[in-house]
Amino acid sequence: MDTTDIKSYMHFVGQEARAASRLVAKADTAAKNQALTAMANAIRRDESSLLAANAKDLENARAKGLDASMIDRLALSAKSVATMAEGLMQIAALADPVGEISELNYRPSGIQVGKMRVPLGVIGIIYEARPNVTADAAGLCLKSGNAAILRGGSEAINSNQAIAACVKEGLRLAGLPETAVQVIETIDRAAVGELIAMKDFVDVIVPRGGKGLIERITKDARIPVIKHLDGVCHVYIDNEADFDKAVRIVDNAKTQRYGTCNTMETLLIHEAIAPRILPVLSKIYLDKGVELRGDETACSIIPHMKAATEQDWYEEYLAPILSIRIVDGLDQAIDHITKYGSQHTDAIVTENYARARRFLREVDSSSVMVNTTPRFADGFEYGLGAEIGISTDKIHARGPVGLEGLTSQKYIVLGDGQIRQ
């Protein structure tokens, strides 16, 4: 298919996806699991060629001067290739949600009314950098009975096409249409504009990438969007926190990876524990090259810390930079998260059960955690096999979007000749 005529090319892709979606929606669980297993085997087998394709993308990215966080998200390793394959196997092991019937009850008329879980149809996914999304999205969309149109960023074109070949092989070996998962072959940005407007062929759009991309998609899409804009994640260290546990958690929360949406960007510390714990944390962060920006109290404890601006509290750095604020207690911590947070992931470190319960109840984020790192806000870690993205929306899907988030429900009614009186 000629990819230079973008409108015609995308129209063709949409038609193929819509036709494939009808076949995948009625595919049995065994066929879908066979495809997922074959995809995983192909990815493991082709590790060297996947890494070679990724090396080309990394070389081009560095030549173009892409920032460190983008390159971090773009890079594949033997470990991440193995994780892609393992994610597909985990998806295969999950229960198939399609056709699941729930809430089936008799009504006074004698009919039975319940709900059946059904696929959404065709899902368009637009993402930057992360090649693993190609495998994750393909697996989740397939198992949930959907067709997928995947449009990765130009910086990952070689990696994405190499993974797409493994996906197509898996579909073919299971007797499913290869067009059930299509990875857009052009890097022309006009393809995105077409994809988000193809309401006759696409049912849902999922953008994964930077704030600019997601804002553009949300503004211009003529199709429902599942999204999150920012990952301004917080950890609050309470004055009743276990000291060693808190140090371990907030070190990991910031430094395990810098360029991810579930990395801590602001650390909140109770004023009673701050003079003791902040010098320890400051040394850990500075030894790892993390720039610290604090409020007046934090700067008085660590004089070489930069003064934070009002904008810093809103910032998703995706970089080795951390904002630190000293608060007078749980209420002020929750107020700060409410004002500056992005409703992504927030955590408290405390041994006080009542405060932990209040934090869980009152912090309005898609994931709220007690005594652990926000880096766990991830479909793989949550046992979803993988995720299509993390949603901070409040309608339909929220948090890491796995199989259930890629399905809807319809009412079903069972009768035996009853008529309405």
Short mmCIF file of N, CA, C and O in Angstrom, two decimals, residues 124 126 196 203-208 213-229 391-397:
data_model
loop_
_atom_site.label_atom_id
_atom_site.label_comp_id
_atom_site.label_asym_id
_atom_site.label_seq_id
_atom_site.Cartn_x
_atom_site.Cartn_y
_atom_site.Cartn_z
N GLY A 124 -7.12 3.06 18.56
CA GLY A 124 -5.96 3.74 17.98
C GLY A 124 -5.04 4.19 19.10
O GLY A 124 -5.48 4.85 20.04
N ILE A 126 -1.44 6.11 20.00
CA ILE A 126 -0.41 7.02 19.50
C ILE A 126 0.61 7.19 20.61
O ILE A 126 0.26 7.60 21.73
N ILE A 196 -6.95 10.30 14.38
CA ILE A 196 -7.81 10.80 15.46
C ILE A 196 -9.12 11.38 14.95
O ILE A 196 -9.97 11.79 15.75
N ASP A 203 -12.78 3.51 17.44
CA ASP A 203 -13.72 3.74 18.54
C ASP A 203 -13.12 4.50 19.71
O ASP A 203 -13.81 5.25 20.40
N VAL A 204 -11.83 4.31 19.98
CA VAL A 204 -11.16 4.95 21.11
C VAL A 204 -9.73 5.28 20.70
O VAL A 204 -9.08 4.51 19.99
N ILE A 205 -9.23 6.43 21.18
CA ILE A 205 -7.83 6.82 20.99
C ILE A 205 -7.13 6.81 22.34
O ILE A 205 -7.67 7.33 23.33
N VAL A 206 -5.93 6.24 22.37
CA VAL A 206 -5.12 6.26 23.59
C VAL A 206 -3.77 6.90 23.25
O VAL A 206 -2.96 6.29 22.54
N PRO A 207 -3.52 8.13 23.70
CA PRO A 207 -2.20 8.75 23.47
C PRO A 207 -1.25 8.43 24.62
O PRO A 207 -1.62 8.49 25.79
N ARG A 208 -0.01 8.09 24.30
CA ARG A 208 1.02 7.86 25.30
C ARG A 208 2.25 8.65 24.88
O ARG A 208 2.83 8.38 23.83
N LEU A 213 1.98 16.23 23.16
CA LEU A 213 1.28 15.28 22.31
C LEU A 213 -0.14 15.03 22.82
O LEU A 213 -1.11 15.07 22.06
N ILE A 214 -0.25 14.79 24.11
CA ILE A 214 -1.56 14.43 24.68
C ILE A 214 -2.52 15.60 24.61
O ILE A 214 -3.71 15.43 24.30
N GLU A 215 -2.04 16.81 24.84
CA GLU A 215 -2.90 17.99 24.72
C GLU A 215 -3.40 18.15 23.30
O GLU A 215 -4.56 18.48 23.06
N ARG A 216 -2.51 17.92 22.33
CA ARG A 216 -2.91 18.04 20.93
C ARG A 216 -3.98 17.01 20.58
O ARG A 216 -4.99 17.32 19.95
N ILE A 217 -3.76 15.76 20.99
CA ILE A 217 -4.70 14.70 20.67
C ILE A 217 -6.06 14.99 21.31
O ILE A 217 -7.11 14.87 20.68
N THR A 218 -6.03 15.39 22.58
CA THR A 218 -7.27 15.68 23.30
C THR A 218 -8.05 16.82 22.64
O THR A 218 -9.27 16.78 22.54
N LYS A 219 -7.33 17.82 22.17
CA LYS A 219 -7.95 19.00 21.57
C LYS A 219 -8.55 18.68 20.19
O LYS A 219 -9.65 19.13 19.86
N ASP A 220 -7.84 17.88 19.40
CA ASP A 220 -8.23 17.70 18.00
C ASP A 220 -9.01 16.43 17.71
O ASP A 220 -9.61 16.31 16.64
N ALA A 221 -9.00 15.47 18.62
CA ALA A 221 -9.63 14.18 18.34
C ALA A 221 -11.14 14.31 18.21
O ALA A 221 -11.79 15.06 18.94
N ARG A 222 -11.70 13.57 17.27
CA ARG A 222 -13.16 13.48 17.10
C ARG A 222 -13.67 12.14 17.63
O ARG A 222 -14.79 11.74 17.35
N ILE A 223 -12.83 11.49 18.39
CA ILE A 223 -13.09 10.16 18.93
C ILE A 223 -12.79 10.22 20.43
O ILE A 223 -11.89 10.96 20.85
N PRO A 224 -13.49 9.47 21.28
CA PRO A 224 -13.18 9.46 22.73
C PRO A 224 -11.72 9.12 22.99
O PRO A 224 -11.12 8.28 22.31
N VAL A 225 -11.13 9.79 24.00
CA VAL A 225 -9.71 9.64 24.32
C VAL A 225 -9.56 9.15 25.77
O VAL A 225 -10.21 9.67 26.67
N ILE A 226 -8.71 8.13 25.97
CA ILE A 226 -8.31 7.70 27.31
C ILE A 226 -6.90 8.22 27.53
O ILE A 226 -6.00 7.90 26.77
N LYS A 227 -6.69 9.02 28.60
CA LYS A 227 -5.43 9.76 28.67
C LYS A 227 -5.03 10.11 30.09
O LYS A 227 -5.81 10.00 31.03
N HIS A 228 -3.78 10.54 30.21
CA HIS A 228 -3.34 11.36 31.34
C HIS A 228 -2.36 12.39 30.78
O HIS A 228 -1.59 12.09 29.87
N LEU A 229 -2.43 13.59 31.33
CA LEU A 229 -1.57 14.67 30.83
C LEU A 229 -0.22 14.69 31.53
O LEU A 229 0.82 14.80 30.89
N SER A 391 -4.65 5.99 32.95
CA SER A 391 -5.70 6.99 32.78
C SER A 391 -5.93 7.75 34.08
O SER A 391 -6.08 7.16 35.15
N THR A 392 -5.97 9.07 33.97
CA THR A 392 -6.38 9.90 35.11
C THR A 392 -7.80 10.43 34.90
O THR A 392 -8.27 11.27 35.66
N ASP A 393 -8.47 9.93 33.86
CA ASP A 393 -9.88 10.25 33.67
C ASP A 393 -10.71 9.57 34.75
O ASP A 393 -10.25 8.64 35.42
N LYS A 394 -11.95 10.00 34.91
CA LYS A 394 -12.81 9.40 35.92
C LYS A 394 -13.95 8.60 35.31
O LYS A 394 -14.72 7.97 36.02
N ILE A 395 -14.06 8.62 33.99
CA ILE A 395 -15.12 7.89 33.31
C ILE A 395 -14.52 6.70 32.58
O ILE A 395 -13.50 6.82 31.92
N HIS A 396 -15.14 5.56 32.71
CA HIS A 396 -14.79 4.30 32.05
C HIS A 396 -13.55 3.65 32.67
O HIS A 396 -13.67 2.67 33.38
N ALA A 397 -12.36 4.16 32.41
CA ALA A 397 -11.14 3.51 32.88
C ALA A 397 -10.31 4.50 33.68
O ALA A 397 -10.19 5.67 33.31
#
